[in-house]
Short mmCIF file of C-alpha atoms in Angstrom, two decimals:
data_model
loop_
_atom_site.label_atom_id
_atom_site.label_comp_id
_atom_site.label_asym_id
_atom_site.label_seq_id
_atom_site.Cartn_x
_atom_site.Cartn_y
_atom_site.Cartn_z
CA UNK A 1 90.25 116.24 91.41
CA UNK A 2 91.45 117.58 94.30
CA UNK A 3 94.97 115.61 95.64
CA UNK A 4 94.72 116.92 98.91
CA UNK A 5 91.65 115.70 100.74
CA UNK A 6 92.35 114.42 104.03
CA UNK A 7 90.98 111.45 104.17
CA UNK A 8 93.52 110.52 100.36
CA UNK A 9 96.34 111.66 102.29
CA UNK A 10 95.68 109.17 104.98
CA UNK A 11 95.73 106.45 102.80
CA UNK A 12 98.37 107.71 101.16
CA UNK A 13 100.32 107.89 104.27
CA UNK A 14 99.01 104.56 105.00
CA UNK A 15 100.56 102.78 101.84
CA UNK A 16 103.77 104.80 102.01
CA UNK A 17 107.00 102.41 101.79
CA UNK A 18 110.38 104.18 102.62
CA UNK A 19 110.16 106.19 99.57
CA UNK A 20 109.44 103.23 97.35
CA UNK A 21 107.17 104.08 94.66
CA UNK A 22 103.32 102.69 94.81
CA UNK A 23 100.31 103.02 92.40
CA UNK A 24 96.72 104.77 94.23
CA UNK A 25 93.58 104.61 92.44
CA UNK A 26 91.05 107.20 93.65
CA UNK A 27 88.17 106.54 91.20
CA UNK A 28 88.71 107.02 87.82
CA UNK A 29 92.41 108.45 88.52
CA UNK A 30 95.37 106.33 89.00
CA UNK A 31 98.68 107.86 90.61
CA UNK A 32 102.46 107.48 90.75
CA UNK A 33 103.45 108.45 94.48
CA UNK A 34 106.55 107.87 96.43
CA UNK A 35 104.67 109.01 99.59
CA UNK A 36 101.25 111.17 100.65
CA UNK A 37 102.42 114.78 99.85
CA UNK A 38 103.70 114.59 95.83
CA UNK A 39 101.68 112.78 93.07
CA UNK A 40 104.47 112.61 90.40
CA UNK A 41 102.60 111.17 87.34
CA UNK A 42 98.39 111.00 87.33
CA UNK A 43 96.17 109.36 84.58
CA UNK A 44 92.74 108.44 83.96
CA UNK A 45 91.76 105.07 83.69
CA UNK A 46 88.72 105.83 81.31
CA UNK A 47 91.89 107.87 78.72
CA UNK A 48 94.79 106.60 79.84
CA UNK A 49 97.03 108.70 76.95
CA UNK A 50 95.45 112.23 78.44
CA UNK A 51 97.39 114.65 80.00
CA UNK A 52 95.75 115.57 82.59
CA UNK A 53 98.25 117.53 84.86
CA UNK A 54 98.93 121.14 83.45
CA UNK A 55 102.55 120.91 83.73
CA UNK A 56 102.40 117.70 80.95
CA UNK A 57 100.53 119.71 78.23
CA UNK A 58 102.43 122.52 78.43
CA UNK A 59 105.29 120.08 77.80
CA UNK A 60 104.11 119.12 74.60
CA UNK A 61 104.79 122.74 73.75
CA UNK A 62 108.06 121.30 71.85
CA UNK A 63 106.01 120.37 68.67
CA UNK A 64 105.44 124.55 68.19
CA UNK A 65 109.39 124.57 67.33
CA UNK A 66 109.77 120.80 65.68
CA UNK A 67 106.45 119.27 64.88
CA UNK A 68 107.79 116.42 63.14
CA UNK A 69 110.69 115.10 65.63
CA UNK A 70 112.77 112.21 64.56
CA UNK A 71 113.84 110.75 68.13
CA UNK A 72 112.65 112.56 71.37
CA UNK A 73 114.51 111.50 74.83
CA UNK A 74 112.73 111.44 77.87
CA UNK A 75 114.55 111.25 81.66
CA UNK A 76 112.50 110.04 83.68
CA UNK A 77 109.67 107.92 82.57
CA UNK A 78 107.27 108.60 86.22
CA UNK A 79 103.70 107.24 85.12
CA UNK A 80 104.32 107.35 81.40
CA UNK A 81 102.30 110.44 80.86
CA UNK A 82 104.41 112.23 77.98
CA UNK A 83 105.87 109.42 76.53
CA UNK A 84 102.15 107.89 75.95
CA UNK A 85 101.32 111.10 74.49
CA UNK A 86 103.91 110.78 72.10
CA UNK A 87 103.69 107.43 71.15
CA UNK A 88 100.17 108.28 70.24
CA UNK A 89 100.72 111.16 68.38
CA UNK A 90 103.58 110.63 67.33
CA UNK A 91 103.66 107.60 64.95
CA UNK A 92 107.06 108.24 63.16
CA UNK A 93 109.04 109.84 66.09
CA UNK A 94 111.68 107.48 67.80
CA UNK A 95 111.48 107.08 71.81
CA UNK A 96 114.44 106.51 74.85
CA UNK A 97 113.38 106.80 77.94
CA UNK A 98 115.75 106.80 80.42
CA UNK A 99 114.79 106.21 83.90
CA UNK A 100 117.14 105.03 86.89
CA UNK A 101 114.71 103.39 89.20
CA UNK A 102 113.97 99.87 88.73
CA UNK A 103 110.76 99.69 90.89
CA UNK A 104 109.48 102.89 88.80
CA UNK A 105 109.99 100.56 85.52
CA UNK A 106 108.70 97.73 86.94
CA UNK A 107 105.09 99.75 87.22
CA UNK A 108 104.63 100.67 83.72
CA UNK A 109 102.21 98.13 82.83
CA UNK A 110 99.73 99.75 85.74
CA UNK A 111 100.14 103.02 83.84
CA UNK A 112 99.32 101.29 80.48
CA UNK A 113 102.83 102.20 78.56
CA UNK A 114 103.30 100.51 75.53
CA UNK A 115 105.91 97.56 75.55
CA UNK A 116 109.07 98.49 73.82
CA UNK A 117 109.26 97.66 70.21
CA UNK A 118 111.36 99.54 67.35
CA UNK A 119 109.88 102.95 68.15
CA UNK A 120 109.72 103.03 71.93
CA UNK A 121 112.77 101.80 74.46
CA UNK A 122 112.70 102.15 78.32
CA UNK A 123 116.07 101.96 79.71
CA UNK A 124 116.95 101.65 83.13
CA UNK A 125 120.03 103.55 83.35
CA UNK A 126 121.84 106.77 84.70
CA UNK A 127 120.85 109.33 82.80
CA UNK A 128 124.06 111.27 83.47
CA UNK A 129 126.18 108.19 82.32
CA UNK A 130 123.45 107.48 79.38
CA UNK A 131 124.36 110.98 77.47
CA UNK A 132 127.89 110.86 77.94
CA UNK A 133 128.20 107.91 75.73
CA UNK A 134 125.25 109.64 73.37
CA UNK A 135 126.70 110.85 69.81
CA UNK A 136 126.36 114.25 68.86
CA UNK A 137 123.16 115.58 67.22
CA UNK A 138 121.56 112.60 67.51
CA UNK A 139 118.29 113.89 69.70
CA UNK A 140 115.91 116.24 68.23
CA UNK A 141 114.18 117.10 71.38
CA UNK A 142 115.20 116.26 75.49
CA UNK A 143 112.17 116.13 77.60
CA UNK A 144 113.60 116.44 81.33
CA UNK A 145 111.25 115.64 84.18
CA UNK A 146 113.85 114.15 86.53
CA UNK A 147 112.37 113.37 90.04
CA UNK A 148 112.85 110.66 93.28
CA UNK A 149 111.35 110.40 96.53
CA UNK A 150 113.63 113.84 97.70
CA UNK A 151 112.63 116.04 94.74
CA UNK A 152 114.35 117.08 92.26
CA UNK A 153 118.04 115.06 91.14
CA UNK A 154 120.86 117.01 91.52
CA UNK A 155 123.00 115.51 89.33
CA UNK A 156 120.22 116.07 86.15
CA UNK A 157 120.73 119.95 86.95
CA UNK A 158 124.22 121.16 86.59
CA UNK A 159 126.34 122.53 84.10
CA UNK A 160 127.98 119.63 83.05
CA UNK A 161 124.72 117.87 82.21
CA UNK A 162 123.76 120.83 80.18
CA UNK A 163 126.40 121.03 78.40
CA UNK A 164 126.15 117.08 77.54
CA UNK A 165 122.29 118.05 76.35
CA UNK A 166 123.51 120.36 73.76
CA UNK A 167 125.74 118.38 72.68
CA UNK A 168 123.22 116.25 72.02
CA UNK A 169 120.90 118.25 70.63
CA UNK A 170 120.48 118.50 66.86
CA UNK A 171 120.13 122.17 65.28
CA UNK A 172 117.00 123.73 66.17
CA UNK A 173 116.88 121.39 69.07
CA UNK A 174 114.90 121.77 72.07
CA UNK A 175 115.13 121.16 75.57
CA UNK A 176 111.87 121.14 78.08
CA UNK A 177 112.48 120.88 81.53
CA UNK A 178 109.95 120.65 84.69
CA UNK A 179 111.29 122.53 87.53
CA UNK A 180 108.00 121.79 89.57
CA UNK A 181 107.75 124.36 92.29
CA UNK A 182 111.57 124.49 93.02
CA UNK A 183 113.20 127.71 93.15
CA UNK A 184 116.91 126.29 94.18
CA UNK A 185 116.34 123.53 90.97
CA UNK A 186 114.96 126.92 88.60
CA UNK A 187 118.22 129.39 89.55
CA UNK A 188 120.96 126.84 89.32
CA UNK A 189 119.12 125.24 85.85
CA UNK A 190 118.72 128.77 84.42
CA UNK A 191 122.27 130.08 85.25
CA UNK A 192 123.37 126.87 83.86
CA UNK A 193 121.46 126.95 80.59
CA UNK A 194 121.81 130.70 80.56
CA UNK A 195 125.98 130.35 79.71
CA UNK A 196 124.96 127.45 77.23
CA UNK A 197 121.96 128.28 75.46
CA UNK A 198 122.56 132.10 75.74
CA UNK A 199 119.67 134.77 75.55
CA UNK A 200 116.44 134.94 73.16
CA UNK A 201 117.00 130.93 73.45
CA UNK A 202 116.33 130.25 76.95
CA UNK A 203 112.86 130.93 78.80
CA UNK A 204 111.51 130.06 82.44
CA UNK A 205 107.71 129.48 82.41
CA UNK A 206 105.12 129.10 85.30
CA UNK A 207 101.34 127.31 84.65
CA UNK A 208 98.86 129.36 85.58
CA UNK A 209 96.61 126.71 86.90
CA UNK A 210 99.20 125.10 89.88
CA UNK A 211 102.29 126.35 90.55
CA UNK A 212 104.97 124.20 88.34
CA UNK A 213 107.83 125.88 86.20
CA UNK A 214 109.54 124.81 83.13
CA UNK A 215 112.70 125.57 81.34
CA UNK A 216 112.48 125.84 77.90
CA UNK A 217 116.64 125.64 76.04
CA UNK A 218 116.64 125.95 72.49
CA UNK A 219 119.58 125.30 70.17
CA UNK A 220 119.28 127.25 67.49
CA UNK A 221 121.30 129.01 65.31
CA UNK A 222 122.24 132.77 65.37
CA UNK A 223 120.66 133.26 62.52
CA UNK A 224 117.47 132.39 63.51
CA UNK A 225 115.26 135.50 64.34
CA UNK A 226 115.09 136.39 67.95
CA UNK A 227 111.69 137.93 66.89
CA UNK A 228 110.72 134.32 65.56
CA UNK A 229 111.78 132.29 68.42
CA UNK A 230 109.68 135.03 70.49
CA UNK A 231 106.48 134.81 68.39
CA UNK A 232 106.75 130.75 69.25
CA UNK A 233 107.36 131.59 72.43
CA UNK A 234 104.58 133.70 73.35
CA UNK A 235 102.33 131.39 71.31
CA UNK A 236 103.04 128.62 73.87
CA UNK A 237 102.43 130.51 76.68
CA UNK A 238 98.56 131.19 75.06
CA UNK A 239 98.36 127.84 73.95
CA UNK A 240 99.00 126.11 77.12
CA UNK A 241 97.92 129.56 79.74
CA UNK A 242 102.10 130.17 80.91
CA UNK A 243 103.48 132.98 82.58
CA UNK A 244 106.58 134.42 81.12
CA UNK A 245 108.54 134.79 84.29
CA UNK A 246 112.06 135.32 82.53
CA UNK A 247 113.09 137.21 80.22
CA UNK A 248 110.32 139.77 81.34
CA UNK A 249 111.24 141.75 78.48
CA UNK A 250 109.64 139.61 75.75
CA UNK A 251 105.97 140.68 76.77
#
């Protein structure tokens, strides 16, 4: 559908509350919004566990290095999109979702998320805080998507957050991050992740359809292939139509 129609963004603007999140229905699509000019979480009413916006499938790409994850943390739960998805698809994979804003929590029944039982746990804390106190190796996969009302957090993009990710990463662990359209958020995440995750096990990805880029951090051994982690790599980007933007050398 298209976001942008004038008359949407007036109401939009209309229902806009000091950068206090709302829910808009526009037909069959429901959206998280913290004002008229960012939707940060979409779904269909008529499938509420579909991905619908490009950025969210191509997250999924994790299961092409771990298909089979035994815990998965999310920061920042938004509308629920990816942590539906996995709790759907995912029947024996343990959930934590971490997400700071109370007001964002308190919407999760409008986006249809399940209600926390012994596979799925929204918590309301600080994400930064949360990992700190995480024991090692005890996350298979880190699903970043860490927004508010101003964009992207700084504090869920420096080194020292980074650094507490791979530490909590298990072997072969993977870290997905959405770096939406910002190019300050991409170069300080990438030269970050670059000193941590080291090349052949770092890649920045843009959707073809839109304009959002990921981060894609592996943890995995030296003794993995660098031709294998490629071959997954490149299979992602076909899978879910990426551009390779960095390194530029793999294609």
């Amino acid at each position: 559908m298209d976001f942008f129609k004038p008359e949407r963004i007036a109401h939009l603007k209309a229902m806009s509350d000091g950068g206090k999140p709302f829910v808009f229905d526009d037909g069959d699509i429901r959206t998280l919004q913290f004002d008229e000019r960012i939707v940060q979480s979409a779904m269909r009413l008529s499938a509420p566990d579909e991905l619908l916006i490009p950025y969210t499938q191509a997250m999924t790409g994790f299961l092409l290095f771990n298909p089979a994850p035994a815990h998965i943390l999310l920061i920042g739960l938004g509308g629920g999109s990816l942590v539906k998805y996995c709790h759907r698809y995912l029947p024996a994979t343990r959930l934590t979702v971490l997400e700071i804003d109370a007001d964002v929590i308190a919407l999760r029944g409008q986006f249809m998320i399940p209600a926390d039982d012994e596979r799925l746990q929204v918590v309301h804390a600080d994400a930064r805080s949360y990992l700190r106190q995480m024991a090692d190796a005890s996350a298979d996969v880190i699903l970043l998507d860490g927004f508010n009302a101003d964009g992207a957090v700084a504090e869920l993009n420096s080194r020292a957050f980074f650094d507490d990710c791979r530490r909590v990463l298990r072997d072969g662990g993977v870290l997905l991050m959405n770096m939406a359209d910002d190019m300050n958020t991409a170069t300080v995440a990438l030269t970050a992740g670059q000193s941590l995750f080291t090349l052949g096990r770092l890649w920045w990805l843009k959707t073809v359809e839109g304009n959002s880029h990921l981060a894609v951090m592996l943890k995995a051994a030296d003794t993995v292939p660098d031709a294998d982690l490629r071959d997954t790599m490149m299979r992602m980007c076909r899978q879910f139509s990426l551009e390779l933007i960095y390194p530029r050398h793999l294609v």
